[in-house]
PDB file of C-alpha atoms in Angstrom:
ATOM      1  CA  UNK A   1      24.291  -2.649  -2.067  1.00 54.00           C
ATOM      2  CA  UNK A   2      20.824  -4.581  -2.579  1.00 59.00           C
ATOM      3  CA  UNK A   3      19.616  -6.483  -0.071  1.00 62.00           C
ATOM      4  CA  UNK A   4      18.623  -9.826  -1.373  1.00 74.00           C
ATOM      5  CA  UNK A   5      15.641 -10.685   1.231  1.00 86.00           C
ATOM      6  CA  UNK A   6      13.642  -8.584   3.707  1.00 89.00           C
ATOM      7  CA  UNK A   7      10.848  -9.386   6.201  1.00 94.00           C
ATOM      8  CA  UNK A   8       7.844  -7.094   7.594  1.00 96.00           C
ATOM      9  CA  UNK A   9       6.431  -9.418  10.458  1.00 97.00           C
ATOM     10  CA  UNK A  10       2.610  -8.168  11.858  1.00 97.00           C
ATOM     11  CA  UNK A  11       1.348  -9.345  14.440  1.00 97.00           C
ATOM     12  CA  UNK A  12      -2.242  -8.425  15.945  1.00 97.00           C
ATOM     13  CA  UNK A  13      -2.919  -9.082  19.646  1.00 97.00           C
ATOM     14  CA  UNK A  14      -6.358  -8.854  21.038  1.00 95.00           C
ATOM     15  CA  UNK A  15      -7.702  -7.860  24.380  1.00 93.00           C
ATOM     16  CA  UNK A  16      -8.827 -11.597  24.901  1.00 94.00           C
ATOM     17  CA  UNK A  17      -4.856 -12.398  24.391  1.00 94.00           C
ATOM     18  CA  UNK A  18      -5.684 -14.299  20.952  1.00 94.00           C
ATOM     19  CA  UNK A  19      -3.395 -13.513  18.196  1.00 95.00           C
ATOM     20  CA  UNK A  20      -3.031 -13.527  14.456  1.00 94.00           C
ATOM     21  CA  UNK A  21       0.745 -12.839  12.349  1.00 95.00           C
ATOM     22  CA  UNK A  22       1.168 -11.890   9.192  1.00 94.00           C
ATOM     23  CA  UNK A  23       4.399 -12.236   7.120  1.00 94.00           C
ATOM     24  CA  UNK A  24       5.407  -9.982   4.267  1.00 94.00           C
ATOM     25  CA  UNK A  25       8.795 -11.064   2.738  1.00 94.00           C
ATOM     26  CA  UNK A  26      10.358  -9.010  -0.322  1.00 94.00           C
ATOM     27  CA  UNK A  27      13.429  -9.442  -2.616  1.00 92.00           C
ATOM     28  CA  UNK A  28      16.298  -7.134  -2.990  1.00 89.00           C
ATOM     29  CA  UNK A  29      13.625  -4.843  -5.745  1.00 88.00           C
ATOM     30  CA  UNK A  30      11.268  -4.667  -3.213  1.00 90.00           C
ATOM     31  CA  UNK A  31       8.445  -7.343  -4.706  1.00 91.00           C
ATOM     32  CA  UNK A  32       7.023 -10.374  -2.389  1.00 92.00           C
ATOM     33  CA  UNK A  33       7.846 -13.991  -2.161  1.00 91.00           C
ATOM     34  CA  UNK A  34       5.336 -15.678  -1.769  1.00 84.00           C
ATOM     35  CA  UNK A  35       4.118 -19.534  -2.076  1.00 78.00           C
ATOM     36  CA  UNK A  36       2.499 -20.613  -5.890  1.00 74.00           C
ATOM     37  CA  UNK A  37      -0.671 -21.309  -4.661  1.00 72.00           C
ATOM     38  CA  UNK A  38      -3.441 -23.379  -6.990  1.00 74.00           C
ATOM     39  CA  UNK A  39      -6.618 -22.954  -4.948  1.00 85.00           C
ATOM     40  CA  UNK A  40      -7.515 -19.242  -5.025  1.00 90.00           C
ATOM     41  CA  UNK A  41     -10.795 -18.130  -4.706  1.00 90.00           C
ATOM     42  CA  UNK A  42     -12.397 -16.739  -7.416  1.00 91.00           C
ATOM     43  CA  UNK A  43     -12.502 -13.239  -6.210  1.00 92.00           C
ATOM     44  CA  UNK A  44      -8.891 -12.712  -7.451  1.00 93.00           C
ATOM     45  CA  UNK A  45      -9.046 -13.950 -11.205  1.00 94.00           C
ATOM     46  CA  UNK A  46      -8.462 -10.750 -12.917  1.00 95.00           C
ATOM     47  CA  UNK A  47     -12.214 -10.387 -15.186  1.00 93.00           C
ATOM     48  CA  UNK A  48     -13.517 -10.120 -11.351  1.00 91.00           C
ATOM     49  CA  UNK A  49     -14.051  -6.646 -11.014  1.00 90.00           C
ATOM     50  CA  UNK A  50     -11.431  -5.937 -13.402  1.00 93.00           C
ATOM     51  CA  UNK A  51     -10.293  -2.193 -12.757  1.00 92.00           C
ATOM     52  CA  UNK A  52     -10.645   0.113 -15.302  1.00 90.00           C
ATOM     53  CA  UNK A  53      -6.553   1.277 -15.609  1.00 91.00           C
ATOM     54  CA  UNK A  54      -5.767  -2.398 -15.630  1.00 93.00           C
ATOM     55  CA  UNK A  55      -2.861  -3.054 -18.087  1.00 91.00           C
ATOM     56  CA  UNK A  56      -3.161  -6.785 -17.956  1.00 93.00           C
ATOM     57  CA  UNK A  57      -5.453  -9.521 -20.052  1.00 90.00           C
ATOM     58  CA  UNK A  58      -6.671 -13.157 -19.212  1.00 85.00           C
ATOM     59  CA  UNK A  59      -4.264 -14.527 -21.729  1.00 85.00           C
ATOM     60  CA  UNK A  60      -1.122 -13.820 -19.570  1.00 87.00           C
ATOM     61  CA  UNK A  61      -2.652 -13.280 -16.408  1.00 90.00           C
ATOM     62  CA  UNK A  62      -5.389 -15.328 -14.692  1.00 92.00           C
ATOM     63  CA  UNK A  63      -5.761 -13.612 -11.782  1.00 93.00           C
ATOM     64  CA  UNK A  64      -4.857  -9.929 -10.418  1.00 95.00           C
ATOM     65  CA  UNK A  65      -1.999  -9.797  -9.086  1.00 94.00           C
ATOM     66  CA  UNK A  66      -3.077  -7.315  -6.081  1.00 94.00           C
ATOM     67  CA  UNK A  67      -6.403  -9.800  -5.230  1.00 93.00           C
ATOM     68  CA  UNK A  68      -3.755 -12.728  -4.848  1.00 94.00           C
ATOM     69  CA  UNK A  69      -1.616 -10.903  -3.001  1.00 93.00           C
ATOM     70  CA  UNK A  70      -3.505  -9.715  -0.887  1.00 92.00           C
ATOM     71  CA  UNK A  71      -6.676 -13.008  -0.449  1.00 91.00           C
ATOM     72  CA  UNK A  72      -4.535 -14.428   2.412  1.00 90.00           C
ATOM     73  CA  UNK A  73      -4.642 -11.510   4.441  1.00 90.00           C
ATOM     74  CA  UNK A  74      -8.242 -10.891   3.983  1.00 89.00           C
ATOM     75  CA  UNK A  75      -9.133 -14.474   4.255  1.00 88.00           C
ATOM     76  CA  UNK A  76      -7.262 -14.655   7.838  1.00 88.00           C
ATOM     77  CA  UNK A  77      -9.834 -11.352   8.715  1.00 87.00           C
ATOM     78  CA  UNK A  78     -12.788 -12.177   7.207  1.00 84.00           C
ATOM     79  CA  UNK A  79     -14.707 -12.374  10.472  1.00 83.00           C
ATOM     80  CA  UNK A  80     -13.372  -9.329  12.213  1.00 85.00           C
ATOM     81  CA  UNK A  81     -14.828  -6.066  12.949  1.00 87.00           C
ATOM     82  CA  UNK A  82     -13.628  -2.712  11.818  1.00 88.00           C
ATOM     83  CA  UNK A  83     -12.840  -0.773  14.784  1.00 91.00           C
ATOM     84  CA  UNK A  84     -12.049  -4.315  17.374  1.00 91.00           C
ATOM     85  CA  UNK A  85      -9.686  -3.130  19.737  1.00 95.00           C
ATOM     86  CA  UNK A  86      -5.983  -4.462  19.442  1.00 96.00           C
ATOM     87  CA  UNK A  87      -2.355  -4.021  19.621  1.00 98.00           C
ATOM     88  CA  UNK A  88      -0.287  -4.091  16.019  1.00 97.00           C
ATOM     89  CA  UNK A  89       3.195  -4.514  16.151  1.00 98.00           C
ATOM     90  CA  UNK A  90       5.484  -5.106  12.911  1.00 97.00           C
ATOM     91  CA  UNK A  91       9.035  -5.974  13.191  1.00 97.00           C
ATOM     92  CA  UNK A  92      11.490  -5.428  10.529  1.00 93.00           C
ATOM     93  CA  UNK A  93      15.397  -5.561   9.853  1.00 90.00           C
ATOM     94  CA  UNK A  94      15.938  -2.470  11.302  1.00 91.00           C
ATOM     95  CA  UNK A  95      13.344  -2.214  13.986  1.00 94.00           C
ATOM     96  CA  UNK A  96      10.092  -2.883  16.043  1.00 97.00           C
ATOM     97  CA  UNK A  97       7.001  -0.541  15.816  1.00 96.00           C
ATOM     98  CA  UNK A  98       3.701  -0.841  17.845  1.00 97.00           C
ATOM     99  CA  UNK A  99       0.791   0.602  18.344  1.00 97.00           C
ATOM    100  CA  UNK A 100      -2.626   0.259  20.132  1.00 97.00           C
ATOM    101  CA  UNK A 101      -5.143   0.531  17.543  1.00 95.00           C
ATOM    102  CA  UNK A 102      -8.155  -1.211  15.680  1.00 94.00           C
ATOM    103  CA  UNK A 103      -8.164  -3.672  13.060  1.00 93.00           C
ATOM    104  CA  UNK A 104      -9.106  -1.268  10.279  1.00 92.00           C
ATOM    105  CA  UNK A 105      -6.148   0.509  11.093  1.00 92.00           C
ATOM    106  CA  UNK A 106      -3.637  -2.018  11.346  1.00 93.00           C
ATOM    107  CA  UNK A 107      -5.009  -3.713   8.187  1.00 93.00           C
ATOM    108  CA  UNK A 108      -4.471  -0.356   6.162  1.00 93.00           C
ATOM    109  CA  UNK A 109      -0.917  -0.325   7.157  1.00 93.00           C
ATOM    110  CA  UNK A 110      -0.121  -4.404   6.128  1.00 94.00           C
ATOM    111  CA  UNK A 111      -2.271  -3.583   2.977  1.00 93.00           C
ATOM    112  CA  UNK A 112      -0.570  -0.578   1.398  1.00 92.00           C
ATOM    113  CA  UNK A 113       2.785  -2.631   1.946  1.00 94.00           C
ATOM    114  CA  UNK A 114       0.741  -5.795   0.029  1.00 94.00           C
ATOM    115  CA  UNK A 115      -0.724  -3.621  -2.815  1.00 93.00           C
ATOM    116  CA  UNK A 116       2.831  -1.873  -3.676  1.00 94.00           C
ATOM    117  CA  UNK A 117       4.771  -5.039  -3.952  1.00 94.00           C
ATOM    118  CA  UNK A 118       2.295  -7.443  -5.696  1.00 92.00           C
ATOM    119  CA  UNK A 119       3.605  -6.673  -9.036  1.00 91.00           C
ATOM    120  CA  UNK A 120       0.859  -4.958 -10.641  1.00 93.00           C
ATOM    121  CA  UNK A 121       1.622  -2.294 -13.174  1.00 93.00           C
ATOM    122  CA  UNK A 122      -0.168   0.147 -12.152  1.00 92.00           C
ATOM    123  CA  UNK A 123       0.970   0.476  -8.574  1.00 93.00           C
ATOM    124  CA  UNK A 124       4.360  -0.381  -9.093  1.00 93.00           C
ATOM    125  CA  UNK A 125       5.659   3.351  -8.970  1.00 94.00           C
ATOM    126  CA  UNK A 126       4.538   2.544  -5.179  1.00 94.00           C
ATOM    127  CA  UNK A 127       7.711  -0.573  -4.659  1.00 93.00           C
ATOM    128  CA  UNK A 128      10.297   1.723  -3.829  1.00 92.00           C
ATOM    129  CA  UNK A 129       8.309   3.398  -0.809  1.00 93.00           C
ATOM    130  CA  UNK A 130       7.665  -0.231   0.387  1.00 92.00           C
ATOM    131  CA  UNK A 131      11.526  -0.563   0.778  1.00 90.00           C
ATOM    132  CA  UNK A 132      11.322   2.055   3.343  1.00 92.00           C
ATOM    133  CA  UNK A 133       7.896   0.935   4.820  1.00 94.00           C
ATOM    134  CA  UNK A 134       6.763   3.049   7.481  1.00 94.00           C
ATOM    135  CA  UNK A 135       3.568   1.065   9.696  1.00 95.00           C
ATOM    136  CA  UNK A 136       1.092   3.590  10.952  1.00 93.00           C
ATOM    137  CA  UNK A 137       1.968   6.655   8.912  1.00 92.00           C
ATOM    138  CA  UNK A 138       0.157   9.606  10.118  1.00 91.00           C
ATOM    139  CA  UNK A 139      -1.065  11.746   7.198  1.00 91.00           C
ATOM    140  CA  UNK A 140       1.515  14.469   7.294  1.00 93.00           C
ATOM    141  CA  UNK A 141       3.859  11.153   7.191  1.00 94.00           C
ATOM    142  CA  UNK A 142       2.296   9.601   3.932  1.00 93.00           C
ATOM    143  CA  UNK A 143       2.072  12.812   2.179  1.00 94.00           C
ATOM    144  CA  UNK A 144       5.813  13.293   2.886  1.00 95.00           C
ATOM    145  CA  UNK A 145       6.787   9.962   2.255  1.00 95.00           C
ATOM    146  CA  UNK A 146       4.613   9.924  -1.287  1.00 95.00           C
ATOM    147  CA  UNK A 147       5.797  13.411  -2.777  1.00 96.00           C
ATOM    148  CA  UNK A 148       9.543  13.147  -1.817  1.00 96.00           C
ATOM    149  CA  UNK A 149       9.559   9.618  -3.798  1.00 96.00           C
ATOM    150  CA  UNK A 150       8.183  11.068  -6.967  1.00 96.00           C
ATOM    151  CA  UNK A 151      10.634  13.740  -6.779  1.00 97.00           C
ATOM    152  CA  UNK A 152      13.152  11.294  -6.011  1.00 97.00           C
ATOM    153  CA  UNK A 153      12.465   9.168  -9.141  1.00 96.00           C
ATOM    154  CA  UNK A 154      12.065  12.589 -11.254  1.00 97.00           C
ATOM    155  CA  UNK A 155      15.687  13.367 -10.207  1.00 97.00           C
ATOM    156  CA  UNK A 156      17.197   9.852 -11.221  1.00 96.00           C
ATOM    157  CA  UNK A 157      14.589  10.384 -14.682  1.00 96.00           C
ATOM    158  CA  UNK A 158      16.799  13.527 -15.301  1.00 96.00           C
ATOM    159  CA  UNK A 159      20.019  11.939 -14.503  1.00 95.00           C
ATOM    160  CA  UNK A 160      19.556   9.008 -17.215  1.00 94.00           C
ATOM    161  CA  UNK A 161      18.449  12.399 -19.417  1.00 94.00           C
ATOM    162  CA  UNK A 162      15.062  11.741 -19.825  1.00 95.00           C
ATOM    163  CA  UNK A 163      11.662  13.488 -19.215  1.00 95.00           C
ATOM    164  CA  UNK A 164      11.587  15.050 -15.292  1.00 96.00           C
ATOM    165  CA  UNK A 165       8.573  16.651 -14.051  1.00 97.00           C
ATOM    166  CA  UNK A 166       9.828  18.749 -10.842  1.00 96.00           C
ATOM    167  CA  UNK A 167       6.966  20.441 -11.012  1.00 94.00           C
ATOM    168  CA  UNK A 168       4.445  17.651  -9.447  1.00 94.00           C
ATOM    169  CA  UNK A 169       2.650  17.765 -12.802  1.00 93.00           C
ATOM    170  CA  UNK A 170       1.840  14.189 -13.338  1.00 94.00           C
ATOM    171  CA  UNK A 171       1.785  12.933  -9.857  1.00 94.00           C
ATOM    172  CA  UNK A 172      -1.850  13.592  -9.599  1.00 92.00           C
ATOM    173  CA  UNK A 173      -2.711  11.451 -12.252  1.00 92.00           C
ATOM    174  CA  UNK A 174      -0.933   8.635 -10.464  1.00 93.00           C
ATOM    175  CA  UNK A 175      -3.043   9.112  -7.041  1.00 92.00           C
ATOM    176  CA  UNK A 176      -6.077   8.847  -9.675  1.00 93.00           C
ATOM    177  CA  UNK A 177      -5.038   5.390 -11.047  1.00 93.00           C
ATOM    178  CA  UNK A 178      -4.105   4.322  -7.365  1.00 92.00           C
ATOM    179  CA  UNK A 179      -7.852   5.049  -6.085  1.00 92.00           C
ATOM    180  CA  UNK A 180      -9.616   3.395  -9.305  1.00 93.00           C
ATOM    181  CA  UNK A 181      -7.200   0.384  -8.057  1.00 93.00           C
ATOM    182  CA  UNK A 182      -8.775   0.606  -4.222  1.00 91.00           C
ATOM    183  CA  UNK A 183     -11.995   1.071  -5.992  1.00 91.00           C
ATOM    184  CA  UNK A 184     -11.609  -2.429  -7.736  1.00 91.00           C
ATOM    185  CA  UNK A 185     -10.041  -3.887  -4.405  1.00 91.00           C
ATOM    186  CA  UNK A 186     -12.728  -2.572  -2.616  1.00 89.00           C
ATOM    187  CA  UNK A 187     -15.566  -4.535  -4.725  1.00 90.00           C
ATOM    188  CA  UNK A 188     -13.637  -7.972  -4.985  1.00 90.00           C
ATOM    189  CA  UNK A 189     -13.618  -7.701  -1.246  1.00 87.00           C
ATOM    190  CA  UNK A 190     -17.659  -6.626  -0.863  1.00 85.00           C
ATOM    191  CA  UNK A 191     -18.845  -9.910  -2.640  1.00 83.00           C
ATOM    192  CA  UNK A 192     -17.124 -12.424   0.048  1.00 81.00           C
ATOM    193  CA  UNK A 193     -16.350 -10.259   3.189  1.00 70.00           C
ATOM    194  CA  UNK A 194     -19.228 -10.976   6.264  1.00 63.00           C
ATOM    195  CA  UNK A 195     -17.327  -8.109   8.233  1.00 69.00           C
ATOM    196  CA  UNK A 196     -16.052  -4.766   7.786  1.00 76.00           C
ATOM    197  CA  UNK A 197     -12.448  -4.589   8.810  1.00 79.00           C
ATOM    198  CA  UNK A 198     -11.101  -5.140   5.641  1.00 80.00           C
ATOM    199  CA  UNK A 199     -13.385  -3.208   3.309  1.00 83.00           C
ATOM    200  CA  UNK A 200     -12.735  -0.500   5.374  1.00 85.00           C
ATOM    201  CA  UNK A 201      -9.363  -0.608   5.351  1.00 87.00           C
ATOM    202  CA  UNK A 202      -9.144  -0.128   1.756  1.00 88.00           C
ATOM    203  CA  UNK A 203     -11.455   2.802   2.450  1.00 87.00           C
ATOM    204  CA  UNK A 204      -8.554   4.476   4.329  1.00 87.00           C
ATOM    205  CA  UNK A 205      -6.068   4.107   1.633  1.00 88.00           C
ATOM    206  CA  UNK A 206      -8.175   5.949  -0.350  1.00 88.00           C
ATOM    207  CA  UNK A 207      -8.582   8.538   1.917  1.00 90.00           C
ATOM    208  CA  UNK A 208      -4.867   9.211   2.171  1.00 87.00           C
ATOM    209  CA  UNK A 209      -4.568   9.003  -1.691  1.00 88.00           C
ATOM    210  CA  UNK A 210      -7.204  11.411  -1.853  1.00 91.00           C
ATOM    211  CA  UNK A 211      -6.272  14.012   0.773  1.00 92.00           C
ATOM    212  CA  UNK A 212      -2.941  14.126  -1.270  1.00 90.00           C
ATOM    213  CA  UNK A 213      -4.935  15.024  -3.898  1.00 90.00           C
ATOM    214  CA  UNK A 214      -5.533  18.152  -2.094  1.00 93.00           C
ATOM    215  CA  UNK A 215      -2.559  18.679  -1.012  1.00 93.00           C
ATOM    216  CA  UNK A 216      -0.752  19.068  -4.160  1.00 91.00           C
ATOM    217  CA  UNK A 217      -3.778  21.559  -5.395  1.00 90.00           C
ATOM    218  CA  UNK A 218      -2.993  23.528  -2.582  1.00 92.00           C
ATOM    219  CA  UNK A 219       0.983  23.494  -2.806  1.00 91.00           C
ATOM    220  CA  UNK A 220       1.603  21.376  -0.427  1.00 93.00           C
ATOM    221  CA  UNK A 221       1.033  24.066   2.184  1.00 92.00           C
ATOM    222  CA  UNK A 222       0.962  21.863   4.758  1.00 91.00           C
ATOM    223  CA  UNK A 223       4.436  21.209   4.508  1.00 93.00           C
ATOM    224  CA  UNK A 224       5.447  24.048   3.741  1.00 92.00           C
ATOM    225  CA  UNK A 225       6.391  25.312   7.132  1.00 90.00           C
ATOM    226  CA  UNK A 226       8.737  23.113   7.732  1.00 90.00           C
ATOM    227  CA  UNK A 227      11.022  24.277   5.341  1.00 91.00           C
ATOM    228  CA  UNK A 228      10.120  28.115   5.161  1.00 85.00           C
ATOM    229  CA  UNK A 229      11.071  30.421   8.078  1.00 75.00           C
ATOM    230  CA  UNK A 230       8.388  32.941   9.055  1.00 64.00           C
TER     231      UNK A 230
END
């Protein structure tokens, strides 16, 4: 059964006792509702910093669709330093997670979840994992998380009878797209951000993309011990 509505509530408590909440709510195919908004800045119309993959074009689509979805977030953390102290908690349906942390690292959680439900085309293989969001992923976690989906989708590919790749063949030209995508993020956010938090944030999501990268070169060895007896 779908689930018509979900919410991921953040909320980031500092060691002064100040706080700041974010809100991520989704629809039963995993993609946000959010508020029409008419006054966003100018970092997020699509020609700005365009990336390269980008399907879209300024006759259907003003601005990107990642930018707006994620300008309020970076907006609300424009002044705040990368590694601030603080504790991140998100609350979902199911459960509550928290963790003492830094900004940077709380951001990159809130932001993968933004970036894979914002509707653009080129991250949308991402949605499904942000149905089964998992704040403050470790790497073994993410690179888990990432391959089983692709072989998950592969094996509902095969049962509609078309092309599978079991093999991980094309999954490492998806990681490619993803980090030309936090490339392009990552220079909308350099021309307005006065700290680092956020840019840096982005940084990490690119690290995870691209240590899976080398995990699937080296076949996923990793992993593999989980699953093979010695």
């Amino acid at each position: 059964m779908i689930q018509t509505r979900r919410e991921y509530n953040y909320c980031f408590i500092f060691e002064d006792g100040s706080k700041k909440n974010f809100k991520v709510v989704l629809d039963g195919r995993s993609r946000i509702i959010r508020e029409t908004k008419k006054d966003l800045p100018s970092w997020t119309l699509l020609s700005h910093h365009q990336c390269p993959p980008c399907s879209l074009d300024n006759e259907t689509h003003s601005h990107c669709p990642v930018a707006v979805n994620i300008a309020e977030l970076v907006s609300t953390f424009i002044q705040s330093p990368s590694h601030k102290k603080c504790t991140v908690s998100c609350s979902s349906p199911e459960r509550l997670v928290s963790k003492d942390t830094t900004v940077q690292k709380g951001l990159s959680s809130i932001l993968g979840l933004l970036m894979a439900t914002s509707g653009c085309p080129v991250m949308d293989f991402l949605r499904p994992l942000a149905r089964f969001h998992l704040p403050f992923a470790t790497v073994d976690e993410s690179v888990f998380r990432s391959v089983a989906a692709y072989l998950l989708r592969q094996y509902f590919l095969k049962d509609e009878e078309q092309t599978a790749d079991f093999e991980l063949n094309n999954i490492l030209g998806q990681y490619e797209v993803v980090k030309k995508v936090n490339k392009g993020m990552l220079e909308r956010i350099r021309d307005i951000s006065v700290r680092d938090a956020d840019q840096n944030a982005i940084v990490t999501l690119n690290s995870l993309a691209q240590i899976l990268e080398i995990e699937i070169e080296t076949n996923l060895e990793s992993l593999r011990h989980y699953f093979v007896e010695e």
